[in-house]
Short mmCIF file of C-alpha atoms and ligand atoms in Angstrom, two decimals:
data_model
loop_
_atom_site.label_atom_id
_atom_site.label_comp_id
_atom_site.label_asym_id
_atom_site.label_seq_id
_atom_site.Cartn_x
_atom_site.Cartn_y
_atom_site.Cartn_z
CA MET A 141 -4.35 14.12 12.12
CA SER A 142 -8.15 14.30 11.66
CA PHE A 143 -7.73 14.21 7.59
CA LEU A 144 -6.08 10.94 8.13
CA VAL A 145 -9.80 9.48 9.63
CA ASP A 146 -11.91 11.14 6.96
CA ASN A 147 -9.86 9.08 4.25
CA LYS A 148 -10.26 6.54 5.56
CA ASN A 149 -13.48 7.32 6.78
CA LEU A 150 -13.76 8.37 3.17
CA ILE A 151 -11.98 5.35 1.11
CA ASP A 152 -14.32 2.92 4.04
CA PHE A 153 -17.54 3.81 2.37
CA ALA A 154 -16.50 3.69 -1.11
CA MET A 155 -15.21 0.54 -0.97
CA SER A 156 -18.43 -0.73 0.89
CA THR A 157 -20.43 0.45 -2.01
CA GLU A 158 -18.24 -0.43 -5.20
CA ILE A 159 -17.86 -4.36 -3.61
CA SER A 160 -21.21 -4.53 -3.72
CA SER A 161 -23.68 -6.85 -5.45
CA ASP A 162 -27.55 -7.56 -5.35
CA SER A 163 -27.48 -9.89 -7.40
CA PRO A 164 -28.12 -13.75 -4.95
CA GLU A 165 -26.39 -15.46 -6.77
CA PHE A 166 -22.67 -14.02 -6.22
CA VAL A 167 -23.81 -13.44 -2.05
CA LYS A 168 -21.35 -15.98 -1.15
CA ILE A 169 -18.00 -14.72 -2.94
CA VAL A 170 -19.42 -11.38 -1.98
CA GLU A 171 -19.61 -10.97 1.30
CA ALA A 172 -15.86 -12.85 1.64
CA MET A 173 -14.47 -9.95 -0.73
CA ARG A 174 -16.58 -7.31 1.73
CA TYR A 175 -14.94 -9.23 4.74
CA SER A 176 -11.65 -8.92 4.13
CA ALA A 177 -11.63 -5.36 1.59
CA LEU A 178 -13.50 -3.70 3.93
CA GLY A 179 -10.57 -2.85 7.28
CA GLY A 180 -6.58 -1.44 7.78
CA LYS A 181 -5.52 2.01 8.00
CA ARG A 182 -5.55 2.67 3.66
CA LEU A 183 -2.54 4.02 4.28
CA ARG A 184 -2.49 3.44 0.43
CA GLY A 185 -5.68 5.07 -0.37
CA ILE A 186 -4.75 7.94 1.90
CA LEU A 187 -1.58 8.57 -0.68
CA THR A 188 -3.31 7.99 -3.53
CA LEU A 189 -5.71 11.45 -1.94
CA GLU A 190 -3.57 13.02 -1.57
CA PHE A 191 -1.02 13.63 -4.08
CA ALA A 192 -4.56 13.57 -6.50
CA LYS A 193 -5.50 17.09 -4.50
CA MET A 194 -1.75 17.87 -4.51
CA PHE A 195 -1.15 18.38 -7.91
CA GLY A 196 -5.52 19.57 -7.42
CA CYS A 197 -7.75 16.91 -8.08
CA SER A 198 -10.58 16.09 -5.92
CA ILE A 199 -11.07 13.86 -3.79
CA GLU A 200 -14.01 12.78 -5.44
CA GLU A 201 -12.20 12.44 -8.91
CA ALA A 202 -9.54 10.36 -6.72
CA MET A 203 -11.44 8.15 -5.68
CA PRO A 204 -11.92 5.18 -7.89
CA TYR A 205 -7.66 5.26 -7.90
CA ALA A 206 -8.04 4.80 -4.29
CA VAL A 207 -10.39 2.49 -4.25
CA SER A 208 -8.32 0.32 -6.60
CA VAL A 209 -5.53 0.10 -5.09
CA GLU A 210 -6.73 -0.41 -1.38
CA CYS A 211 -7.84 -3.46 -3.72
CA ILE A 212 -5.36 -5.04 -4.62
CA GLN A 213 -4.16 -4.46 -0.96
CA ALA A 214 -6.99 -7.06 0.30
CA TYR A 215 -7.06 -9.28 -2.18
CA SER A 216 -3.08 -9.44 -1.40
CA LEU A 217 -3.40 -9.43 1.98
CA ILE A 218 -5.57 -12.15 1.44
CA HIS A 219 -3.22 -14.47 -0.20
CA ASP A 220 -0.54 -14.14 1.86
CA ASP A 221 -1.95 -15.60 4.13
CA LEU A 222 -2.93 -18.36 2.19
CA PRO A 223 -1.77 -21.73 3.79
CA CYS A 224 0.07 -22.22 1.31
CA MET A 225 2.17 -18.82 1.55
CA ASP A 226 3.02 -17.24 5.06
CA ASP A 227 -0.09 -19.14 7.00
CA ASP A 228 -1.44 -16.69 8.44
CA ASP A 229 -4.32 -17.82 10.43
CA MET A 230 -5.14 -14.01 11.25
CA ARG A 231 -5.59 -10.71 10.02
CA ARG A 232 -6.43 -7.13 10.69
CA GLY A 233 -7.45 -8.27 13.93
CA LYS A 234 -9.97 -11.37 12.90
CA PRO A 235 -9.69 -14.89 11.52
CA SER A 236 -7.61 -15.03 7.63
CA CYS A 237 -10.51 -15.03 5.61
CA HIS A 238 -9.45 -18.79 4.98
CA ILE A 239 -10.13 -19.00 8.03
CA ALA A 240 -13.63 -17.64 7.86
CA PHE A 241 -14.59 -18.90 4.37
CA GLY A 242 -11.92 -21.64 3.42
CA GLU A 243 -9.21 -22.22 1.17
CA ALA A 244 -11.18 -21.84 -2.27
CA ASN A 245 -13.61 -18.97 -2.14
CA ALA A 246 -10.38 -17.16 -0.03
CA LEU A 247 -8.96 -17.71 -2.70
CA LEU A 248 -11.21 -16.29 -4.96
CA ALA A 249 -12.55 -13.84 -3.06
CA GLY A 250 -8.95 -12.72 -3.72
CA ASP A 251 -8.82 -13.24 -6.80
CA ALA A 252 -11.80 -11.25 -7.45
CA LEU A 253 -10.69 -7.99 -5.61
CA LEU A 254 -7.15 -8.16 -7.82
CA THR A 255 -9.21 -8.05 -11.02
CA HIS A 256 -12.37 -5.43 -9.94
CA ALA A 257 -9.16 -3.04 -8.66
CA PHE A 258 -8.76 -2.53 -12.73
CA SER A 259 -13.69 -1.49 -13.02
CA ALA A 260 -13.28 0.51 -9.82
CA ILE A 261 -11.59 2.78 -12.68
CA SER A 262 -11.96 1.22 -15.72
CA GLU A 263 -15.45 2.45 -15.26
CA SER A 264 -15.02 5.67 -13.53
CA ASP A 265 -17.36 8.74 -13.86
CA SER A 266 -13.42 9.60 -13.83
CA ALA A 267 -12.25 7.42 -16.52
CA LYS A 268 -15.60 8.61 -18.59
CA LYS A 269 -13.96 12.46 -18.47
CA TYR A 270 -10.07 11.43 -18.65
CA PRO A 271 -9.72 8.34 -19.98
CA GLU A 272 -6.00 9.04 -20.96
CA ARG A 273 -5.47 9.17 -16.76
CA ALA A 274 -7.49 6.24 -16.66
CA ILE A 275 -5.01 3.95 -18.85
CA LYS A 276 -1.69 5.32 -17.11
CA ALA A 277 -2.78 4.55 -13.40
CA VAL A 278 -4.43 1.20 -15.02
CA ARG A 279 -0.67 0.76 -15.88
CA ILE A 280 0.76 2.20 -13.55
CA LEU A 281 -1.07 -0.79 -11.27
CA SER A 282 -0.75 -3.46 -13.10
CA GLY A 283 3.09 -2.77 -13.69
CA PHE A 284 3.09 -2.02 -10.49
CA ALA A 285 1.50 -5.07 -8.65
CA GLY A 286 2.68 -7.50 -11.32
CA PHE A 287 5.49 -10.36 -11.78
CA HIS A 288 8.01 -7.17 -11.96
CA GLY A 289 6.74 -5.64 -8.40
CA MET A 290 4.60 -7.26 -5.73
CA VAL A 291 3.90 -9.94 -7.09
CA GLY A 292 8.21 -10.93 -8.01
CA GLY A 293 9.23 -10.10 -4.68
CA GLN A 294 6.71 -11.96 -3.03
CA VAL A 295 8.32 -14.84 -5.18
CA LEU A 296 11.77 -13.85 -4.13
CA ASP A 297 10.66 -13.35 -0.43
CA LEU A 298 9.11 -17.38 -0.41
CA GLU A 299 12.43 -18.26 -1.77
CA ALA A 300 14.67 -15.66 1.21
CA ALA A 301 12.55 -17.66 3.90
CA GLU A 302 14.12 -20.39 4.85
CA GLN A 303 18.20 -18.47 4.33
CA ILE A 304 19.16 -15.13 5.12
CA VAL A 305 19.89 -13.35 1.80
CA ASP A 306 22.80 -10.47 1.55
CA GLU A 307 21.18 -6.40 2.66
CA LYS A 308 20.90 -6.12 -1.56
CA THR A 309 18.60 -8.36 -2.27
CA LEU A 310 16.79 -8.19 0.93
CA SER A 311 16.34 -4.19 0.13
CA LEU A 312 15.00 -5.64 -3.33
CA ILE A 313 12.79 -7.98 -1.90
CA HIS A 314 10.98 -5.01 0.14
CA LYS A 315 11.55 -1.98 -2.90
CA LEU A 316 9.19 -5.00 -4.40
CA LYS A 317 7.15 -6.26 -2.14
CA THR A 318 5.93 -3.87 0.12
CA GLY A 319 7.03 0.17 -2.17
CA ALA A 320 6.01 -1.42 -5.62
CA LEU A 321 2.34 -0.69 -4.27
CA ILE A 322 3.07 2.61 -2.14
CA LYS A 323 4.37 3.37 -5.20
CA ALA A 324 1.91 2.50 -7.47
CA SER A 325 -0.14 4.15 -4.78
CA VAL A 326 1.02 7.84 -5.47
CA LEU A 327 1.60 7.61 -9.23
CA ILE A 328 -2.24 6.65 -9.56
CA GLY A 329 -2.74 9.38 -7.73
CA CYS A 330 -0.64 11.78 -9.91
CA ALA A 331 -1.84 10.43 -12.71
CA ALA A 332 -5.83 11.14 -11.78
CA ALA A 333 -4.37 14.67 -11.77
CA GLY A 334 -3.30 14.84 -14.86
CA ALA A 335 0.59 15.14 -12.69
CA ASP A 336 3.59 16.08 -15.71
CA ASN A 337 6.65 14.13 -15.82
CA GLU A 338 9.14 16.12 -13.39
CA LEU A 339 6.53 15.77 -10.75
CA CYS A 340 5.73 11.96 -11.25
CA VAL A 341 9.87 11.49 -11.08
CA LEU A 342 9.51 13.78 -7.37
CA SER A 343 6.16 11.97 -6.66
CA GLU A 344 8.00 8.95 -6.82
CA LYS A 345 11.44 9.38 -5.35
CA TYR A 346 9.03 10.55 -1.76
CA ALA A 347 6.97 7.45 -2.39
CA GLU A 348 9.81 5.33 -2.47
CA GLU A 349 11.29 6.46 0.76
CA PHE A 350 7.12 6.40 1.83
CA GLY A 351 8.18 2.73 1.41
CA PHE A 352 11.58 2.07 3.42
CA ALA A 353 10.50 3.90 6.04
CA PHE A 354 6.64 1.98 5.99
CA GLN A 355 8.77 -1.12 5.63
CA ILE A 356 11.00 -0.70 8.98
CA ILE A 357 8.84 0.52 10.75
CA ASP A 358 6.53 -3.19 10.19
CA ASP A 359 9.30 -4.89 11.57
CA ILE A 360 10.21 -2.11 13.86
CA LEU A 361 6.57 -3.37 14.77
CA ASP A 362 7.03 -6.92 14.73
CA PHE A 363 10.27 -7.06 17.22
CA ASP A 364 9.03 -8.56 20.39
CA GLY A 365 12.12 -7.66 22.11
CA ASN A 366 13.57 -11.45 21.64
CA TYR A 367 16.77 -11.25 18.64
CA ASN A 368 16.50 -15.22 18.72
CA THR A 369 13.05 -16.18 18.06
CA CYS A 370 13.03 -12.94 15.05
CA GLU A 371 11.48 -13.52 11.45
CA LEU A 372 15.51 -14.09 9.99
CA ASN A 373 15.20 -11.23 7.22
CA SER A 374 14.02 -8.56 10.02
CA TYR A 375 15.63 -5.15 9.25
CA VAL A 376 15.74 -4.92 13.51
CA LYS A 377 17.22 -8.50 13.45
CA ILE A 378 20.15 -7.72 10.46
CA HIS A 379 20.86 -3.88 11.34
CA GLY A 380 20.01 -4.03 14.98
CA LEU A 381 16.72 -2.19 17.00
CA GLU A 382 18.94 1.02 17.42
CA LYS A 383 19.66 1.83 13.50
CA ALA A 384 16.39 -0.06 12.30
CA LYS A 385 14.94 3.71 14.14
CA GLU A 386 18.12 5.51 12.53
CA ASP A 387 17.99 4.86 9.54
CA ALA A 388 13.37 4.58 9.72
CA LEU A 389 14.45 8.30 9.97
CA CYS A 390 16.89 8.83 7.68
CA HIS A 391 14.35 7.86 4.91
CA ILE A 392 11.61 9.90 6.03
CA LYS A 393 13.26 13.30 6.20
CA SER A 394 14.74 11.92 2.26
CA ALA A 395 10.91 12.25 1.84
CA PHE A 396 10.61 15.41 4.33
CA ASP A 397 12.62 17.03 2.16
CA ILE A 398 11.97 15.75 -1.16
CA LEU A 399 7.50 17.17 -0.87
CA GLU A 400 10.11 20.35 0.22
CA THR A 401 11.55 20.59 -3.31
CA ILE A 402 7.72 19.69 -5.02
CA GLU A 403 6.45 22.93 -2.80
CA LYS A 404 9.26 24.55 -4.31
CA ASN A 405 8.19 23.67 -7.96
CA GLY A 406 4.22 25.62 -6.73
CA PHE A 407 2.33 22.18 -4.93
CA TYR A 408 1.99 21.90 -2.18
CA ASN A 409 -0.28 19.60 0.38
CA PRO A 410 0.45 19.80 4.06
CA ASN A 411 -1.18 16.33 4.87
CA LEU A 412 2.39 14.22 2.73
CA LYS A 413 3.74 15.68 5.86
CA GLU A 414 1.24 14.77 9.31
CA LEU A 415 1.56 11.07 7.34
CA LEU A 416 4.78 11.22 7.68
CA GLU A 417 4.51 11.82 11.15
CA TYR A 418 2.41 9.68 11.51
CA LEU A 419 5.19 6.84 10.62
CA VAL A 420 7.33 8.25 12.65
CA LYS A 421 4.47 8.58 16.01
CA ARG A 422 3.61 4.90 14.59
CA MET A 423 6.80 4.16 15.49
CA ASN A 424 7.04 4.43 18.90
C1 LIG B 215 0.68 -12.74 -2.37
C2 LIG B 215 0.98 -11.78 -4.39
C3 LIG B 215 1.12 -11.61 -3.44
C4 LIG B 215 0.97 -10.36 -2.57
C5 LIG B 215 1.47 -9.85 -0.63
C6 LIG B 215 1.33 -7.37 0.15
C7 LIG B 215 2.27 -8.32 0.70
C8 LIG B 215 2.92 -8.82 -1.09
C9 LIG B 215 1.96 -9.24 2.38
C10 LIG B 215 1.58 -9.15 3.21
C11 LIG B 215 2.90 -9.49 4.17
C12 LIG B 215 3.60 -8.62 5.01
C13 LIG B 215 3.28 -8.10 6.07
C14 LIG B 215 4.49 -7.47 3.98
C15 LIG B 215 5.27 -6.23 4.70
C16 LIG B 215 4.28 -4.92 4.33
C17 LIG B 215 2.89 -4.79 4.61
C18 LIG B 215 3.47 -4.05 6.23
C19 LIG B 215 1.53 -4.53 4.48
C20 LIG B 215 0.64 -4.56 5.28
O1 LIG B 215 0.25 -3.15 4.74
P1 LIG B 215 -0.97 -2.47 6.51
O2 LIG B 215 -0.01 -1.86 7.57
O3 LIG B 215 -1.98 -2.90 6.44
O4 LIG B 215 -0.55 -0.98 5.12
P2 LIG B 215 -3.16 -2.28 6.40
O5 LIG B 215 -4.21 -4.00 7.39
O6 LIG B 215 -3.91 -1.32 6.99
O7 LIG B 215 -3.96 -2.68 5.03
#
């Protein structure tokens, strides 16, 4: 799946260019931002690029949109690792931002990445060319990342941490905390390309199925074979490993079917099917 590596490299390069400063005053904050933002699989940015590409936008024009969603992803991970949240010392295979730079700097690096997400779009040449597409993307991203979306999901997740929640609540937490940013990634790709409403609705459905599968697979990968030490609200703990695998495959199949429907509308991108195969490989 060379497109995954190629896209990741392109996004890494764009992020590195974007998150930089020649001013000596800002060396410290930029260092902390770069420490956390230059890494990861870039799945969300890749979704943005591949949806934009499917609907006729060049990778170059879509890149500021991919950068913006990866800035939000990096900010959310920094804040999620803080002692007042999940209190994780490691992230992306190295010490978390607050371990490396201290809590206050990590908080600010997260804040700076969050705000930079929006200037990455609004300052771009793509926005100058198609301002209405940029405004739409900013609306989508701020909505899905905010209190109706990822932040709202994080609040529910914190509340649920100490208790077993019912299936409906757990599904809502996953839909918001993990799914919302995945939906935003896909929809800003659609916005970058100026895709029409019908295509956006279909793409959002793909994103929803992708998001559910991604979260279940994340829980499967976290499972070390012991149900007793498994996180309380892990999908695997609640449903068992076999059912979790079955359900992940079921969501992947639904996402595949939605791509077939999009294909019937005249738009096709084989990489989006490969991305689903990548999820299956990740699970097994
Ligand atoms: C703090 C506002 C706020 C939100 C935090 C993203 C998030 C919400 C929490 C991270 C913890 C977590 C494990 C969430 C589930 C979603 C998930 C698996 C995120 C990690 O995504 P990957 O695997 O990470 O795509 P990379 O490093 O590849 O970007």
